[in-house]
CSV table of C-alpha atoms in Angstrom, one decimal:
chain,number,residue,atom,x,y,z
T,1,UNK,CA,107.7,82.2,81.9
T,2,UNK,CA,109.6,82.6,85.2
T,3,UNK,CA,112.9,83.3,86.2
T,4,UNK,CA,114.9,83.6,89.4
T,5,UNK,CA,118.1,85.0,90.3
T,6,UNK,CA,119.9,84.7,93.7
T,7,UNK,CA,121.5,88.2,94.8
T,8,UNK,CA,124.5,87.3,97.0
T,9,UNK,CA,125.7,89.8,99.5
T,10,UNK,CA,128.6,89.5,101.8
T,11,UNK,CA,128.5,90.7,105.4
T,12,UNK,CA,130.8,93.4,106.9
T,13,UNK,CA,133.3,93.0,109.2
T,14,UNK,CA,130.8,94.5,112.1
T,15,UNK,CA,128.0,92.8,110.7
T,16,UNK,CA,129.6,89.8,110.6
T,17,UNK,CA,131.0,89.8,114.8
T,18,UNK,CA,127.0,90.4,115.3
T,19,UNK,CA,125.8,87.7,113.1
T,20,UNK,CA,128.3,85.6,115.1
T,21,UNK,CA,127.6,86.7,118.4
T,22,UNK,CA,123.8,86.2,118.2
T,23,UNK,CA,124.0,82.8,116.8
T,24,UNK,CA,126.2,81.5,119.4
T,25,UNK,CA,123.6,83.0,121.8
T,26,UNK,CA,120.8,81.3,119.8
T,27,UNK,CA,123.0,78.0,119.8
T,28,UNK,CA,123.5,78.0,123.5
T,29,UNK,CA,119.9,79.0,124.1
T,30,UNK,CA,118.7,75.7,122.0
T,31,UNK,CA,121.2,73.8,124.3
T,32,UNK,CA,119.6,74.9,127.3
T,33,UNK,CA,116.3,74.1,125.9
T,34,UNK,CA,116.8,70.6,125.4
T,35,UNK,CA,117.4,70.2,129.3
T,36,UNK,CA,113.7,71.4,129.7
T,37,UNK,CA,111.7,68.6,130.9
T,38,UNK,CA,108.0,70.0,129.7
T,39,UNK,CA,108.4,69.6,125.9
T,40,UNK,CA,105.7,72.6,125.3
T,41,UNK,CA,108.1,74.5,126.9
T,42,UNK,CA,111.0,73.6,124.9
T,43,UNK,CA,109.2,73.8,121.8
T,44,UNK,CA,108.0,77.7,122.6
T,45,UNK,CA,111.6,78.7,123.6
T,46,UNK,CA,113.1,77.1,120.3
T,47,UNK,CA,110.5,79.1,118.3
T,48,UNK,CA,111.2,82.2,119.9
T,49,UNK,CA,115.0,81.6,118.9
T,50,UNK,CA,114.4,80.8,115.7
T,51,UNK,CA,112.4,84.0,114.9
T,52,UNK,CA,114.9,85.9,116.7
T,53,UNK,CA,117.4,84.4,114.0
T,54,UNK,CA,115.2,85.2,110.8
T,55,UNK,CA,115.3,88.8,112.6
T,56,UNK,CA,119.4,88.5,112.6
T,57,UNK,CA,119.2,87.8,108.9
T,58,UNK,CA,116.6,90.4,107.9
T,59,UNK,CA,118.0,93.6,108.9
T,60,UNK,CA,119.8,95.5,111.5
T,61,UNK,CA,116.8,97.6,112.5
T,62,UNK,CA,114.8,94.2,112.8
T,63,UNK,CA,117.4,92.2,115.3
T,64,UNK,CA,118.2,95.6,117.4
T,65,UNK,CA,114.7,96.4,118.2
T,66,UNK,CA,113.8,92.6,118.6
T,67,UNK,CA,116.9,92.5,121.3
T,68,UNK,CA,116.1,95.5,122.8
T,69,UNK,CA,112.3,94.5,123.4
T,70,UNK,CA,113.3,90.8,124.5
T,71,UNK,CA,115.9,92.3,127.1
T,72,UNK,CA,112.9,95.0,128.5
T,73,UNK,CA,110.4,92.4,128.8
T,74,UNK,CA,112.9,89.9,130.8
T,75,UNK,CA,114.0,92.8,132.6
T,76,UNK,CA,110.2,93.4,133.9
T,77,UNK,CA,110.0,89.6,134.6
T,78,UNK,CA,113.0,89.7,136.7
T,79,UNK,CA,111.8,92.7,138.6
T,80,UNK,CA,108.4,91.0,139.2
T,81,UNK,CA,110.6,87.9,140.6
T,82,UNK,CA,112.9,90.0,142.9
T,83,UNK,CA,109.8,92.0,144.4
T,84,UNK,CA,108.0,88.5,145.0
T,85,UNK,CA,111.5,87.7,147.0
T,86,UNK,CA,112.4,84.7,145.3
T,87,UNK,CA,115.8,83.0,146.0
T,88,UNK,CA,118.2,83.4,143.3
T,89,UNK,CA,118.5,79.5,142.8
T,90,UNK,CA,114.4,79.0,143.2
T,91,UNK,CA,112.3,77.9,140.2
T,92,UNK,CA,111.4,80.5,138.1
T,93,UNK,CA,107.9,80.6,135.9
T,94,UNK,CA,108.5,82.6,132.7
T,95,UNK,CA,105.7,81.0,130.7
T,96,UNK,CA,102.7,82.7,132.1
T,97,UNK,CA,100.4,83.6,129.3
T,98,UNK,CA,102.3,82.1,126.5
T,99,UNK,CA,101.5,79.4,124.3
T,100,UNK,CA,103.2,75.9,124.9
T,101,UNK,CA,104.4,74.8,121.2
T,102,UNK,CA,104.8,71.5,120.0
T,103,UNK,CA,106.3,70.4,117.0
T,104,UNK,CA,102.9,70.0,115.2
T,105,UNK,CA,102.0,73.4,116.5
T,106,UNK,CA,105.2,74.7,114.4
T,107,UNK,CA,104.0,73.1,111.4
T,108,UNK,CA,100.4,74.5,111.9
T,109,UNK,CA,102.1,78.1,112.4
T,110,UNK,CA,103.6,78.1,109.5
T,111,UNK,CA,99.9,78.2,108.1
T,112,UNK,CA,97.9,80.4,110.1
T,113,UNK,CA,97.2,84.1,108.8
T,114,UNK,CA,100.2,86.3,108.7
T,115,UNK,CA,98.5,88.9,111.3
T,116,UNK,CA,98.0,86.0,114.0
T,117,UNK,CA,101.7,84.7,113.4
T,118,UNK,CA,103.1,88.0,113.6
T,119,UNK,CA,101.2,88.4,117.0
T,120,UNK,CA,102.2,84.9,118.1
T,121,UNK,CA,105.8,86.2,117.4
T,122,UNK,CA,106.0,88.8,119.4
T,123,UNK,CA,104.6,87.7,122.6
T,124,UNK,CA,107.2,84.7,122.6
T,125,UNK,CA,110.0,86.2,121.2
T,126,UNK,CA,110.1,89.0,123.7
T,127,UNK,CA,109.8,86.8,126.8
T,128,UNK,CA,110.4,82.8,126.2
T,129,UNK,CA,113.2,81.9,127.8
T,130,UNK,CA,115.0,78.4,128.9
T,131,UNK,CA,116.4,80.6,132.2
T,132,UNK,CA,115.1,78.4,135.0
T,133,UNK,CA,116.6,80.4,138.0
T,134,UNK,CA,117.1,84.2,138.4
T,135,UNK,CA,120.7,83.6,138.4
T,136,UNK,CA,120.2,82.2,135.1
T,137,UNK,CA,118.1,85.2,133.8
T,138,UNK,CA,120.2,87.6,135.3
T,139,UNK,CA,123.1,85.7,132.8
T,140,UNK,CA,120.8,86.0,130.1
T,141,UNK,CA,119.9,89.6,130.5
T,142,UNK,CA,123.5,90.6,130.7
T,143,UNK,CA,124.6,88.8,127.5
T,144,UNK,CA,121.5,90.5,125.9
T,145,UNK,CA,122.5,94.3,126.9
T,146,UNK,CA,125.5,93.1,125.3
T,147,UNK,CA,124.3,92.0,122.2
T,148,UNK,CA,121.8,95.1,122.0
T,149,UNK,CA,124.8,97.5,122.2
T,150,UNK,CA,126.5,95.5,119.3
T,151,UNK,CA,123.4,95.5,116.9
T,152,UNK,CA,123.2,99.2,118.1
T,153,UNK,CA,126.9,99.7,116.5
T,154,UNK,CA,125.8,98.2,113.4
T,155,UNK,CA,122.6,100.4,113.1
T,156,UNK,CA,124.4,103.4,113.7
T,157,UNK,CA,127.5,102.5,111.5
T,158,UNK,CA,125.2,103.1,108.3
T,159,UNK,CA,126.7,100.1,107.1
T,160,UNK,CA,123.9,97.4,105.6
T,161,UNK,CA,125.3,95.2,103.0
T,162,UNK,CA,122.1,93.6,102.4
T,163,UNK,CA,120.2,97.1,101.8
T,164,UNK,CA,123.3,98.1,99.2
T,165,UNK,CA,122.4,94.8,97.5
T,166,UNK,CA,119.0,95.5,96.9
T,167,UNK,CA,119.8,99.3,96.1
T,168,UNK,CA,122.0,98.2,93.6
T,169,UNK,CA,119.3,96.0,92.0
T,170,UNK,CA,116.8,98.8,92.3
T,171,UNK,CA,119.1,101.7,90.4
T,172,UNK,CA,121.0,99.4,88.2
T,173,UNK,CA,119.0,96.2,87.1
T,174,UNK,CA,117.6,96.8,83.3
T,175,UNK,CA,114.7,95.1,84.5
T,176,UNK,CA,113.7,97.6,86.6
T,177,UNK,CA,112.8,99.9,83.6
T,178,UNK,CA,110.7,100.0,80.7
T,179,UNK,CA,111.9,100.7,77.0
T,180,UNK,CA,110.9,104.4,78.1
T,181,UNK,CA,112.8,104.3,80.7
T,182,UNK,CA,110.0,104.7,83.7
T,183,UNK,CA,110.5,102.4,86.3
T,184,UNK,CA,108.3,98.9,86.6
T,185,UNK,CA,105.9,98.3,89.2
T,186,UNK,CA,108.0,95.9,91.7
T,187,UNK,CA,106.8,93.8,95.1
T,188,UNK,CA,109.3,93.4,98.0
T,189,UNK,CA,108.4,91.0,100.5
T,190,UNK,CA,110.0,90.6,103.8
T,191,UNK,CA,109.2,88.6,107.0
T,192,UNK,CA,108.9,91.5,109.5
T,193,UNK,CA,107.5,94.7,110.4
T,194,UNK,CA,110.5,96.2,111.5
T,195,UNK,CA,112.5,95.8,108.1
T,196,UNK,CA,109.2,96.8,106.3
T,197,UNK,CA,108.9,100.0,107.8
T,198,UNK,CA,113.4,100.5,107.7
T,199,UNK,CA,112.6,99.6,104.2
T,200,UNK,CA,109.9,101.8,103.1
T,201,UNK,CA,111.5,104.6,104.4
T,202,UNK,CA,114.9,104.1,102.6
T,203,UNK,CA,113.5,103.3,99.5
T,204,UNK,CA,111.1,106.5,99.8
T,205,UNK,CA,114.5,108.5,100.3
T,206,UNK,CA,115.9,107.0,97.3
T,207,UNK,CA,113.0,107.7,94.9
T,208,UNK,CA,112.5,110.9,96.5
T,209,UNK,CA,108.7,110.9,96.8
T,210,UNK,CA,106.5,109.4,99.7
T,211,UNK,CA,103.8,108.2,97.6
T,212,UNK,CA,106.1,105.8,95.3
T,213,UNK,CA,105.8,103.0,97.9
T,214,UNK,CA,103.0,101.5,99.4
T,215,UNK,CA,103.3,98.6,102.2
T,216,UNK,CA,100.6,95.8,103.0
T,217,UNK,CA,101.1,94.1,106.6
T,218,UNK,CA,99.2,92.0,109.0
T,219,UNK,CA,98.7,95.0,111.0
T,220,UNK,CA,96.1,96.3,108.3
T,221,UNK,CA,92.3,95.9,108.0
T,222,UNK,CA,91.0,93.7,104.7
T,223,UNK,CA,90.0,97.5,103.4
T,224,UNK,CA,92.9,99.0,104.2
T,225,UNK,CA,95.0,96.3,102.3
T,226,UNK,CA,92.7,96.3,99.3
T,227,UNK,CA,93.2,100.2,99.1
T,228,UNK,CA,97.1,99.6,99.2
T,229,UNK,CA,96.5,97.0,96.3
T,230,UNK,CA,94.3,99.5,94.2
T,231,UNK,CA,97.0,102.2,94.5
T,232,UNK,CA,99.8,99.8,94.0
T,233,UNK,CA,97.9,98.4,90.7
T,234,UNK,CA,96.6,101.6,89.0
T,235,UNK,CA,98.2,105.0,90.3
T,236,UNK,CA,101.6,105.6,87.9
T,237,UNK,CA,103.4,107.3,91.1
T,238,UNK,CA,103.3,104.1,93.1
T,239,UNK,CA,105.8,102.2,92.0
T,240,UNK,CA,107.3,99.8,95.3
T,241,UNK,CA,104.7,97.7,97.2
T,242,UNK,CA,106.8,96.6,100.4
T,243,UNK,CA,104.9,93.8,102.0
T,244,UNK,CA,104.7,90.8,104.8
T,245,UNK,CA,103.2,87.6,104.0
T,246,UNK,CA,99.9,89.2,104.4
T,247,UNK,CA,100.3,90.0,100.7
T,248,UNK,CA,100.2,86.3,100.3
T,249,UNK,CA,96.6,85.6,101.8
T,250,UNK,CA,94.2,86.4,98.5
T,251,UNK,CA,95.8,89.2,96.9
T,252,UNK,CA,96.5,89.4,93.2
T,253,UNK,CA,99.6,91.7,92.5
T,254,UNK,CA,99.7,90.5,88.8
T,255,UNK,CA,100.1,94.4,87.9
T,256,UNK,CA,103.5,93.5,88.4
T,257,UNK,CA,106.0,90.9,87.2
T,258,UNK,CA,109.1,91.7,89.1
T,259,UNK,CA,109.6,90.6,93.0
T,260,UNK,CA,112.4,90.6,95.4
T,261,UNK,CA,112.4,88.4,98.3
T,262,UNK,CA,114.1,90.3,100.9
T,263,UNK,CA,113.8,87.8,103.3
T,264,UNK,CA,113.5,84.2,102.6
T,265,UNK,CA,110.5,82.4,104.6
T,266,UNK,CA,111.6,78.7,106.0
T,267,UNK,CA,108.9,77.4,104.7
T,268,UNK,CA,108.8,76.8,100.8
T,269,UNK,CA,105.3,77.0,100.8
T,270,UNK,CA,105.2,80.8,101.6
T,271,UNK,CA,107.6,80.9,98.9
T,272,UNK,CA,105.6,79.7,96.3
T,273,UNK,CA,102.4,81.6,97.4
T,274,UNK,CA,104.7,84.6,97.0
T,275,UNK,CA,105.7,84.0,93.5
T,276,UNK,CA,102.0,82.9,92.9
T,277,UNK,CA,101.0,86.6,93.6
T,278,UNK,CA,102.8,88.2,90.5
T,279,UNK,CA,102.6,84.9,88.6
T,280,UNK,CA,98.8,84.2,88.0
T,281,UNK,CA,96.3,83.2,84.9
T,282,UNK,CA,96.4,86.4,82.3
T,283,UNK,CA,100.0,87.5,83.5
T,284,UNK,CA,101.3,88.0,79.8
T,285,UNK,CA,105.0,89.0,80.9
T,286,UNK,CA,108.1,87.2,82.0
T,287,UNK,CA,108.0,87.1,85.8
T,288,UNK,CA,111.5,88.1,87.4
T,289,UNK,CA,112.5,86.9,91.1
T,290,UNK,CA,115.5,88.0,93.0
T,291,UNK,CA,116.5,86.5,96.3
T,292,UNK,CA,118.9,88.1,98.8
T,293,UNK,CA,121.0,85.6,100.3
T,294,UNK,CA,124.3,86.0,102.7
T,295,UNK,CA,125.9,82.7,101.4
T,296,UNK,CA,128.7,83.1,104.4
T,297,UNK,CA,125.9,82.3,107.4
T,298,UNK,CA,124.9,79.0,108.1
T,299,UNK,CA,120.9,79.5,107.0
T,300,UNK,CA,122.2,81.3,104.0
T,301,UNK,CA,124.6,78.4,102.9
T,302,UNK,CA,121.3,76.6,103.1
T,303,UNK,CA,119.4,78.7,100.8
T,304,UNK,CA,122.2,79.2,98.4
T,305,UNK,CA,122.3,75.1,98.0
T,306,UNK,CA,118.7,74.9,97.5
T,307,UNK,CA,118.1,78.0,95.2
T,308,UNK,CA,121.1,76.7,93.3
T,309,UNK,CA,119.5,73.4,92.8
T,310,UNK,CA,116.3,74.7,92.0
T,311,UNK,CA,117.7,76.9,89.4
T,312,UNK,CA,119.5,73.8,87.6
T,313,UNK,CA,116.0,71.8,87.7
T,314,UNK,CA,114.0,75.0,86.2
T,315,UNK,CA,116.1,74.9,83.4
T,316,UNK,CA,115.2,71.5,82.8
T,317,UNK,CA,111.3,71.4,83.9
T,318,UNK,CA,110.6,74.8,83.4
T,319,UNK,CA,108.9,77.0,85.8
T,320,UNK,CA,106.2,75.1,86.7
T,321,UNK,CA,109.1,73.9,89.3
T,322,UNK,CA,107.8,76.9,91.5
T,323,UNK,CA,104.5,75.4,91.9
T,324,UNK,CA,105.3,72.3,93.8
T,325,UNK,CA,107.8,73.6,96.1
T,326,UNK,CA,105.8,73.7,98.9
T,327,UNK,CA,105.2,70.0,98.5
T,328,UNK,CA,109.0,69.2,99.1
T,329,UNK,CA,110.3,67.3,101.8
T,330,UNK,CA,114.1,67.3,102.9
T,331,UNK,CA,114.7,64.1,104.0
T,332,UNK,CA,111.1,63.6,105.7
T,333,UNK,CA,111.6,66.9,107.4
T,334,UNK,CA,110.3,70.6,107.0
T,335,UNK,CA,113.3,72.9,105.8
T,336,UNK,CA,112.9,74.6,108.8
T,337,UNK,CA,114.6,71.8,110.6
T,338,UNK,CA,117.7,71.4,108.2
T,339,UNK,CA,118.1,75.2,108.8
T,340,UNK,CA,117.8,74.7,112.9
T,341,UNK,CA,120.3,72.0,112.0
T,342,UNK,CA,122.6,74.1,109.9
T,343,UNK,CA,122.7,77.0,112.8
T,344,UNK,CA,123.1,74.7,115.9
T,345,UNK,CA,125.6,72.5,114.2
T,346,UNK,CA,126.9,74.1,110.6
T,347,UNK,CA,130.7,74.3,112.3
T,348,UNK,CA,130.7,70.8,111.6
T,349,UNK,CA,131.9,70.2,108.0
T,350,UNK,CA,130.4,66.5,108.1
T,351,UNK,CA,126.8,68.3,109.1
T,352,UNK,CA,127.2,70.8,106.1
T,353,UNK,CA,128.0,68.2,103.6
T,354,UNK,CA,124.8,65.9,105.0
T,355,UNK,CA,122.8,69.0,104.5
T,356,UNK,CA,123.5,69.6,100.9
T,357,UNK,CA,123.5,66.1,100.3
T,358,UNK,CA,119.5,66.4,101.7
T,359,UNK,CA,118.9,69.3,99.4
T,360,UNK,CA,120.3,67.8,96.4
T,361,UNK,CA,118.1,64.9,97.1
T,362,UNK,CA,114.9,66.6,97.6
T,363,UNK,CA,115.2,68.7,94.9
T,364,UNK,CA,116.3,65.8,92.7
T,365,UNK,CA,114.9,66.1,89.2
T,366,UNK,CA,112.9,62.7,89.4
T,367,UNK,CA,111.1,63.5,92.7
T,368,UNK,CA,110.2,67.0,91.1
T,369,UNK,CA,109.0,65.4,88.0
T,370,UNK,CA,106.7,63.1,90.0
T,371,UNK,CA,105.4,66.2,91.9
T,372,UNK,CA,104.6,67.7,88.8
T,373,UNK,CA,102.8,64.7,87.4
T,374,UNK,CA,100.8,64.4,90.7
T,375,UNK,CA,99.6,68.4,90.4
T,376,UNK,CA,98.8,67.7,87.2
T,377,UNK,CA,96.6,64.7,87.6
T,378,UNK,CA,94.6,66.4,90.5
T,379,UNK,CA,93.9,69.5,88.2
T,380,UNK,CA,92.6,66.8,85.3
T,381,UNK,CA,90.4,65.1,87.9
T,382,UNK,CA,89.1,68.5,89.0
T,383,UNK,CA,88.3,69.5,85.6
T,384,UNK,CA,86.6,66.4,84.3
T,385,UNK,CA,84.4,66.3,87.8
T,386,UNK,CA,83.7,70.5,87.8
T,387,UNK,CA,83.8,71.7,84.2
T,388,UNK,CA,80.0,71.1,83.5
T,389,UNK,CA,79.1,73.0,86.8
T,390,UNK,CA,81.3,75.8,85.9
T,391,UNK,CA,80.1,76.0,82.8
T,392,UNK,CA,76.5,76.2,84.0
T,393,UNK,CA,77.4,78.6,86.6
T,394,UNK,CA,78.9,80.4,84.0
T,395,UNK,CA,76.3,80.7,81.7
T,396,UNK,CA,73.8,81.7,84.3
T,397,UNK,CA,75.7,84.7,85.7
T,398,UNK,CA,76.1,85.7,82.0
T,399,UNK,CA,72.4,85.8,81.6
T,400,UNK,CA,71.9,87.9,84.5
T,401,UNK,CA,74.6,90.6,84.2
T,402,UNK,CA,74.4,93.6,82.8
T,403,UNK,CA,75.6,94.3,79.4
T,404,UNK,CA,78.9,96.0,79.4
T,405,UNK,CA,78.2,98.5,76.4
T,406,UNK,CA,75.1,99.6,78.5
T,407,UNK,CA,77.3,100.2,81.4
T,408,UNK,CA,80.1,102.1,79.8
T,409,UNK,CA,77.6,104.4,77.9
T,410,UNK,CA,76.3,105.7,81.3
T,411,UNK,CA,79.6,105.7,83.0
T,412,UNK,CA,81.0,107.9,80.2
T,413,UNK,CA,77.8,110.1,80.3
T,414,UNK,CA,78.0,110.7,84.1
T,415,UNK,CA,81.5,110.9,84.5
T,416,UNK,CA,81.4,113.6,81.9
T,417,UNK,CA,79.1,115.5,83.8
T,418,UNK,CA,81.0,115.2,87.0
T,419,UNK,CA,83.7,116.7,85.2
T,420,UNK,CA,85.9,113.8,84.5
T,421,UNK,CA,87.7,112.9,81.2
T,422,UNK,CA,88.5,109.2,79.9
T,423,UNK,CA,91.6,108.5,78.0
T,424,UNK,CA,91.3,106.1,75.5
T,425,UNK,CA,94.4,104.4,75.0
T,426,UNK,CA,93.9,100.9,73.5
T,427,UNK,CA,90.7,99.9,71.9
T,428,UNK,CA,87.7,100.2,74.4
T,429,UNK,CA,90.5,100.5,77.0
T,430,UNK,CA,90.4,104.1,78.7
T,431,UNK,CA,92.9,106.2,81.3
T,432,UNK,CA,91.6,108.7,83.9
T,433,UNK,CA,94.4,110.8,85.0
T,434,UNK,CA,92.0,112.5,87.7
T,435,UNK,CA,89.1,111.1,89.2
T,436,UNK,CA,86.8,114.3,90.3
T,437,UNK,CA,86.7,114.9,94.3
T,438,UNK,CA,82.7,114.9,93.9
T,439,UNK,CA,83.0,111.5,93.0
T,440,UNK,CA,85.6,110.7,95.7
T,441,UNK,CA,83.8,112.5,98.7
T,442,UNK,CA,80.3,111.1,97.7
T,443,UNK,CA,81.4,107.5,97.6
T,444,UNK,CA,83.3,107.7,100.8
T,445,UNK,CA,80.5,109.3,102.2
T,446,UNK,CA,78.0,106.6,101.3
T,447,UNK,CA,80.6,104.1,102.2
T,448,UNK,CA,83.9,104.4,104.1
T,449,UNK,CA,85.1,101.2,103.1
T,450,UNK,CA,84.8,101.9,99.2
T,451,UNK,CA,88.1,102.6,97.3
T,452,UNK,CA,88.2,104.9,94.6
T,453,UNK,CA,91.6,106.1,93.4
T,454,UNK,CA,92.5,109.7,92.4
T,455,UNK,CA,93.5,108.2,89.0
T,456,UNK,CA,93.4,104.5,87.1
T,457,UNK,CA,96.0,104.0,84.1
T,458,UNK,CA,93.3,101.9,82.8
T,459,UNK,CA,89.8,101.1,83.1
T,460,UNK,CA,87.4,98.9,80.9
T,461,UNK,CA,84.0,97.4,80.7
T,462,UNK,CA,84.9,93.9,79.7
T,463,UNK,CA,86.2,91.2,81.6
T,464,UNK,CA,88.3,90.1,78.4
T,465,UNK,CA,90.2,93.4,77.7
T,466,UNK,CA,91.5,93.6,81.5
T,467,UNK,CA,95.0,92.3,80.0
T,468,UNK,CA,96.4,93.7,77.0
T,469,UNK,CA,100.0,93.0,75.8
T,470,UNK,CA,102.7,95.2,76.9
T,471,UNK,CA,100.3,97.6,78.6
T,472,UNK,CA,98.7,97.7,82.2
T,473,UNK,CA,96.3,95.6,83.5
T,474,UNK,CA,92.6,97.5,83.7
T,475,UNK,CA,90.0,98.0,86.6
T,476,UNK,CA,86.7,96.4,85.6
T,477,UNK,CA,83.9,98.7,85.6
T,478,UNK,CA,80.8,96.7,86.5
T,479,UNK,CA,78.4,96.3,89.2
T,480,UNK,CA,79.6,96.1,92.8
T,481,UNK,CA,82.7,98.5,91.6
T,482,UNK,CA,82.8,101.5,94.3
């Protein structure tokens, strides 16, 4: 079962001022981008502006750093133009080295790996501008300087209503703790590295231990991501994983059944993928998801409508509605286009009413039911075609696999000789409170990529014992495990 909740928060006066002024800047730049003759340049500027708007909604830290970097990069381009002795009204080239992004490219970018998307965002958001002359660029830089100072005031004030909403959830929601009062494992998704670092620092301060939080983001190698996943899965003191969508790429986070979307992606497919990290085959717990939304903002109003409608349909159709989110179109447009329309024209009542109607129609029960039936049919066809092949592959693998009881007997004896102790917690399921340094050091010496943790909440030697009702999932000790 999957349950989702919307956590609404209201911006403070200073936060609202920053939101309105940055949004006005984004709207003005969109209007200027419309005048660009080259559609690729228009798309590139639009991508930069939507990235800036998403960072505004993410955290004071993310928007402050983004405005600061953008202003500094454009100041360098301005200085280069001045040194080249360009006239103030001469055409200005601001797109050297930048990708020209069409509408099709925008759709493709939604599906690229997180690290690649992050790199593209950084290059474009810091540099792409609709300014066509030195004079226009000077005006934009002056405006960015004012916005940067306003963002700095918000940051310095210490007031962050979004963080306060998350902190209250972490400290006061009963689902965060088990029957013994111990904190449960929690995954928090954000879209931006600046926000990830900001949240990591604040949560570590709240919980009082550095090791209580691990992170996964696009800047980590595959091995570093695996180590973070293993630490989150097996080490008791690691309670929170803060991640970008890099953790939605092939990583199993089923150890947790609690998740928070600190930032909501503008692509529903990513929302579906995130929930899928904890709701996988074998998950025995009810999965809970909290979405933080500032419904007084323009994009927040769209998300509030979407999540409210989604919850209504979940009650009728069940948690499977989350499995088809990525297939939903909004009046034959992606959700991203609706949000951009809300940002640009959401001050008009007729536009807001139209957007609400479009969301309601897209998430209509009959439409969702059709998507669910289509998905079930696709799975059924796959089952008919593949079942015999899969069964044969499983039988061959089973015939060649070492028998688990031999592996268990060998491991127990060798581990004991190395000074280790295994505690049987459930039948044939063991806890290792401390892996002897001789084993950890020997493993890292022979293979630096091997990940052996200091402790394991559970290990097993038989695949069918990985999960056990009400207990942590286990690491499977088998050939190939470090």
